[in-house]
């Protein structure tokens, strides 16, 4: 998903960060995720260390995204949505026998899509679509 110099941000980490953001609390997010608060705090700190910036500012009333965190959360949300769309592909194929996915430009998602198509060929699905969309304004 996001490649740093040492490792990849995985989908579990994206889900954790998005849940923290949704709850505006590490403690509430940990309860919702059925993991301990210290484990979730450590996962967040580890990711922030890897990225080289804070995603959230800790306050006495909870947490709020930093400026860099806002950008990260926009990317993370889109990446997580695309990942969930890829995961739900077998159900989509069952329902309408065609596949349509739109994701942010990412070699991970395009690779996953084409790997899935190779592993699950369907001669009757001739309208499968994979679109890569940009999240940057076109005037830049």
PDB file of C-alpha atoms in Angstrom:
ATOM      1  CA  UNK A   1       0.000   0.000   0.000  1.00  0.00           C
ATOM      2  CA  UNK A   2       2.495   2.621   1.145  1.00  0.00           C
ATOM      3  CA  UNK A   3       6.111   1.639   0.854  1.00  0.00           C
ATOM      4  CA  UNK A   4       8.631   3.046   3.274  1.00  0.00           C
ATOM      5  CA  UNK A   5      12.327   2.373   3.310  1.00  0.00           C
ATOM      6  CA  UNK A   6      11.916  -0.595   5.663  1.00  0.00           C
ATOM      7  CA  UNK A   7       8.488  -2.128   5.246  1.00  0.00           C
ATOM      8  CA  UNK A   8       4.947  -1.756   3.951  1.00  0.00           C
ATOM      9  CA  UNK A   9       1.945  -0.199   5.633  1.00  0.00           C
ATOM     10  CA  UNK A  10      -0.445  -3.124   5.758  1.00  0.00           C
ATOM     11  CA  UNK A  11      -4.229  -3.201   5.599  1.00  0.00           C
ATOM     12  CA  UNK A  12      -4.521  -3.949   9.324  1.00  0.00           C
ATOM     13  CA  UNK A  13      -2.595  -0.759  10.087  1.00  0.00           C
ATOM     14  CA  UNK A  14      -4.811   1.243   7.729  1.00  0.00           C
ATOM     15  CA  UNK A  15      -7.907  -0.149   9.415  1.00  0.00           C
ATOM     16  CA  UNK A  16      -6.503   0.671  12.850  1.00  0.00           C
ATOM     17  CA  UNK A  17      -5.678   4.259  11.898  1.00  0.00           C
ATOM     18  CA  UNK A  18      -9.062   4.812  10.277  1.00  0.00           C
ATOM     19  CA  UNK A  19     -10.849   3.435  13.353  1.00  0.00           C
ATOM     20  CA  UNK A  20      -8.829   5.705  15.642  1.00  0.00           C
ATOM     21  CA  UNK A  21      -9.810   8.640  13.437  1.00  0.00           C
ATOM     22  CA  UNK A  22     -13.479   7.595  13.392  1.00  0.00           C
ATOM     23  CA  UNK A  23     -13.600   7.215  17.182  1.00  0.00           C
ATOM     24  CA  UNK A  24     -11.346  10.212  17.914  1.00  0.00           C
ATOM     25  CA  UNK A  25      -9.951   8.035  20.692  1.00  0.00           C
ATOM     26  CA  UNK A  26      -7.339   5.298  20.822  1.00  0.00           C
ATOM     27  CA  UNK A  27      -9.099   3.659  23.773  1.00  0.00           C
ATOM     28  CA  UNK A  28     -12.506   3.523  22.034  1.00  0.00           C
ATOM     29  CA  UNK A  29     -10.908   2.305  18.799  1.00  0.00           C
ATOM     30  CA  UNK A  30      -9.071  -0.461  20.663  1.00  0.00           C
ATOM     31  CA  UNK A  31     -12.357  -1.655  22.177  1.00  0.00           C
ATOM     32  CA  UNK A  32     -14.032  -1.643  18.760  1.00  0.00           C
ATOM     33  CA  UNK A  33     -11.108  -3.538  17.234  1.00  0.00           C
ATOM     34  CA  UNK A  34     -10.973  -6.046  20.116  1.00  0.00           C
ATOM     35  CA  UNK A  35      -7.306  -5.345  20.811  1.00  0.00           C
ATOM     36  CA  UNK A  36      -5.625  -3.845  23.834  1.00  0.00           C
ATOM     37  CA  UNK A  37      -5.141  -0.092  24.049  1.00  0.00           C
ATOM     38  CA  UNK A  38      -1.357  -0.454  24.523  1.00  0.00           C
ATOM     39  CA  UNK A  39      -1.141  -2.663  21.398  1.00  0.00           C
ATOM     40  CA  UNK A  40      -3.044  -0.123  19.339  1.00  0.00           C
ATOM     41  CA  UNK A  41      -0.958   2.755  20.712  1.00  0.00           C
ATOM     42  CA  UNK A  42       2.209   0.832  19.858  1.00  0.00           C
ATOM     43  CA  UNK A  43       0.964   0.112  16.332  1.00  0.00           C
ATOM     44  CA  UNK A  44       0.206   3.805  15.822  1.00  0.00           C
ATOM     45  CA  UNK A  45       3.575   4.895  17.202  1.00  0.00           C
ATOM     46  CA  UNK A  46       5.391   2.338  15.064  1.00  0.00           C
ATOM     47  CA  UNK A  47       3.624   3.574  11.934  1.00  0.00           C
ATOM     48  CA  UNK A  48       4.287   7.215  12.791  1.00  0.00           C
ATOM     49  CA  UNK A  49       7.967   6.375  13.387  1.00  0.00           C
ATOM     50  CA  UNK A  50       8.137   4.617  10.037  1.00  0.00           C
ATOM     51  CA  UNK A  51       6.453   7.497   8.221  1.00  0.00           C
ATOM     52  CA  UNK A  52       8.561  10.106   9.986  1.00  0.00           C
ATOM     53  CA  UNK A  53       5.628  12.269  11.086  1.00  0.00           C
ATOM     54  CA  UNK A  54       2.745  12.231  13.533  1.00  0.00           C
ATOM     55  CA  UNK A  55      -0.650  11.224  12.185  1.00  0.00           C
ATOM     56  CA  UNK A  56      -2.512  12.354  15.274  1.00  0.00           C
ATOM     57  CA  UNK A  57      -2.001  15.041  17.868  1.00  0.00           C
ATOM     58  CA  UNK A  58      -2.819  13.774  21.348  1.00  0.00           C
ATOM     59  CA  UNK A  59      -4.947  16.172  23.406  1.00  0.00           C
ATOM     60  CA  UNK A  60      -6.578  16.003  26.822  1.00  0.00           C
ATOM     61  CA  UNK A  61      -9.935  15.356  25.124  1.00  0.00           C
ATOM     62  CA  UNK A  62      -8.775  12.744  22.628  1.00  0.00           C
ATOM     63  CA  UNK A  63      -6.884  12.865  19.385  1.00  0.00           C
ATOM     64  CA  UNK A  64      -7.081  14.917  16.213  1.00  0.00           C
ATOM     65  CA  UNK A  65      -5.213  14.591  12.922  1.00  0.00           C
ATOM     66  CA  UNK A  66      -2.132  16.689  12.272  1.00  0.00           C
ATOM     67  CA  UNK A  67      -1.829  18.444   8.897  1.00  0.00           C
ATOM     68  CA  UNK A  68       0.248  15.507   7.608  1.00  0.00           C
ATOM     69  CA  UNK A  69      -2.233  13.155   9.237  1.00  0.00           C
ATOM     70  CA  UNK A  70      -5.114  14.688   7.258  1.00  0.00           C
ATOM     71  CA  UNK A  71      -3.294  13.909   4.005  1.00  0.00           C
ATOM     72  CA  UNK A  72      -2.403  10.408   5.204  1.00  0.00           C
ATOM     73  CA  UNK A  73      -6.025   9.748   6.233  1.00  0.00           C
ATOM     74  CA  UNK A  74      -7.337  10.766   2.806  1.00  0.00           C
ATOM     75  CA  UNK A  75      -4.946   8.329   1.120  1.00  0.00           C
ATOM     76  CA  UNK A  76      -5.553   5.625   3.733  1.00  0.00           C
ATOM     77  CA  UNK A  77      -9.322   5.889   3.394  1.00  0.00           C
ATOM     78  CA  UNK A  78      -9.207   5.523  -0.378  1.00  0.00           C
ATOM     79  CA  UNK A  79      -6.683   2.689  -0.211  1.00  0.00           C
ATOM     80  CA  UNK A  80      -8.735   0.835   2.417  1.00  0.00           C
ATOM     81  CA  UNK A  81     -11.931   1.247   0.380  1.00  0.00           C
ATOM     82  CA  UNK A  82     -10.156  -0.098  -2.706  1.00  0.00           C
ATOM     83  CA  UNK A  83      -8.738  -3.018  -0.711  1.00  0.00           C
ATOM     84  CA  UNK A  84     -12.219  -3.885   0.588  1.00  0.00           C
ATOM     85  CA  UNK A  85     -13.572  -3.709  -2.959  1.00  0.00           C
ATOM     86  CA  UNK A  86     -10.908  -6.177  -4.090  1.00  0.00           C
ATOM     87  CA  UNK A  87     -11.690  -8.450  -1.113  1.00  0.00           C
ATOM     88  CA  UNK A  88     -15.402  -8.438  -1.945  1.00  0.00           C
ATOM     89  CA  UNK A  89     -14.750  -9.261  -5.599  1.00  0.00           C
ATOM     90  CA  UNK A  90     -15.825 -12.930  -5.407  1.00  0.00           C
ATOM     91  CA  UNK A  91     -19.218 -11.842  -4.022  1.00  0.00           C
ATOM     92  CA  UNK A  92     -19.548  -9.178  -6.732  1.00  0.00           C
ATOM     93  CA  UNK A  93     -18.721 -11.735  -9.405  1.00  0.00           C
ATOM     94  CA  UNK A  94     -21.355 -14.067  -8.006  1.00  0.00           C
ATOM     95  CA  UNK A  95     -23.999 -11.338  -8.020  1.00  0.00           C
ATOM     96  CA  UNK A  96     -23.515  -9.831 -11.470  1.00  0.00           C
ATOM     97  CA  UNK A  97     -20.710 -11.806 -13.109  1.00  0.00           C
ATOM     98  CA  UNK A  98     -18.878  -8.572 -13.970  1.00  0.00           C
ATOM     99  CA  UNK A  99     -16.161  -6.815 -12.041  1.00  0.00           C
ATOM    100  CA  UNK A 100     -15.756  -3.052 -11.715  1.00  0.00           C
ATOM    101  CA  UNK A 101     -13.122  -1.510  -9.427  1.00  0.00           C
ATOM    102  CA  UNK A 102     -11.883   2.069  -9.177  1.00  0.00           C
ATOM    103  CA  UNK A 103      -8.850   2.788  -7.044  1.00  0.00           C
ATOM    104  CA  UNK A 104      -6.217   5.396  -6.462  1.00  0.00           C
ATOM    105  CA  UNK A 105      -3.210   4.858  -8.675  1.00  0.00           C
ATOM    106  CA  UNK A 106      -1.332   2.037  -6.975  1.00  0.00           C
ATOM    107  CA  UNK A 107       0.775  -0.794  -8.292  1.00  0.00           C
ATOM    108  CA  UNK A 108      -0.477  -2.896  -5.359  1.00  0.00           C
ATOM    109  CA  UNK A 109      -4.118  -2.681  -6.434  1.00  0.00           C
ATOM    110  CA  UNK A 110      -3.492  -3.100 -10.154  1.00  0.00           C
ATOM    111  CA  UNK A 111      -1.263  -6.101  -9.419  1.00  0.00           C
ATOM    112  CA  UNK A 112      -3.934  -7.562  -7.101  1.00  0.00           C
ATOM    113  CA  UNK A 113      -6.671  -7.053  -9.703  1.00  0.00           C
ATOM    114  CA  UNK A 114      -4.765  -8.755 -12.503  1.00  0.00           C
ATOM    115  CA  UNK A 115      -3.560 -11.538 -10.220  1.00  0.00           C
ATOM    116  CA  UNK A 116      -7.185 -12.181  -9.249  1.00  0.00           C
ATOM    117  CA  UNK A 117      -8.224 -12.232 -12.925  1.00  0.00           C
ATOM    118  CA  UNK A 118      -5.498 -14.794 -13.707  1.00  0.00           C
ATOM    119  CA  UNK A 119      -6.470 -16.987 -10.758  1.00  0.00           C
ATOM    120  CA  UNK A 120     -10.243 -16.735 -11.345  1.00  0.00           C
ATOM    121  CA  UNK A 121     -10.872 -16.552 -15.094  1.00  0.00           C
ATOM    122  CA  UNK A 122     -14.479 -16.210 -16.167  1.00  0.00           C
ATOM    123  CA  UNK A 123     -15.262 -16.638 -19.852  1.00  0.00           C
ATOM    124  CA  UNK A 124     -18.724 -15.101 -19.395  1.00  0.00           C
ATOM    125  CA  UNK A 125     -17.475 -11.926 -17.664  1.00  0.00           C
ATOM    126  CA  UNK A 126     -16.508  -9.767 -20.602  1.00  0.00           C
ATOM    127  CA  UNK A 127     -17.165  -6.371 -19.052  1.00  0.00           C
ATOM    128  CA  UNK A 128     -14.701  -6.369 -16.172  1.00  0.00           C
ATOM    129  CA  UNK A 129     -13.324  -2.872 -15.543  1.00  0.00           C
ATOM    130  CA  UNK A 130     -10.345  -1.613 -13.551  1.00  0.00           C
ATOM    131  CA  UNK A 131      -9.904   2.163 -13.361  1.00  0.00           C
ATOM    132  CA  UNK A 132      -7.113   4.042 -11.664  1.00  0.00           C
ATOM    133  CA  UNK A 133      -8.173   7.479 -10.482  1.00  0.00           C
ATOM    134  CA  UNK A 134      -6.035  10.364  -9.334  1.00  0.00           C
ATOM    135  CA  UNK A 135      -6.580  12.192  -6.095  1.00  0.00           C
ATOM    136  CA  UNK A 136      -4.570  15.185  -7.229  1.00  0.00           C
ATOM    137  CA  UNK A 137      -6.201  18.162  -8.938  1.00  0.00           C
ATOM    138  CA  UNK A 138      -5.646  17.987 -12.680  1.00  0.00           C
ATOM    139  CA  UNK A 139      -4.307  21.549 -12.832  1.00  0.00           C
ATOM    140  CA  UNK A 140      -1.171  20.735 -10.825  1.00  0.00           C
TER     141      UNK A 140
END
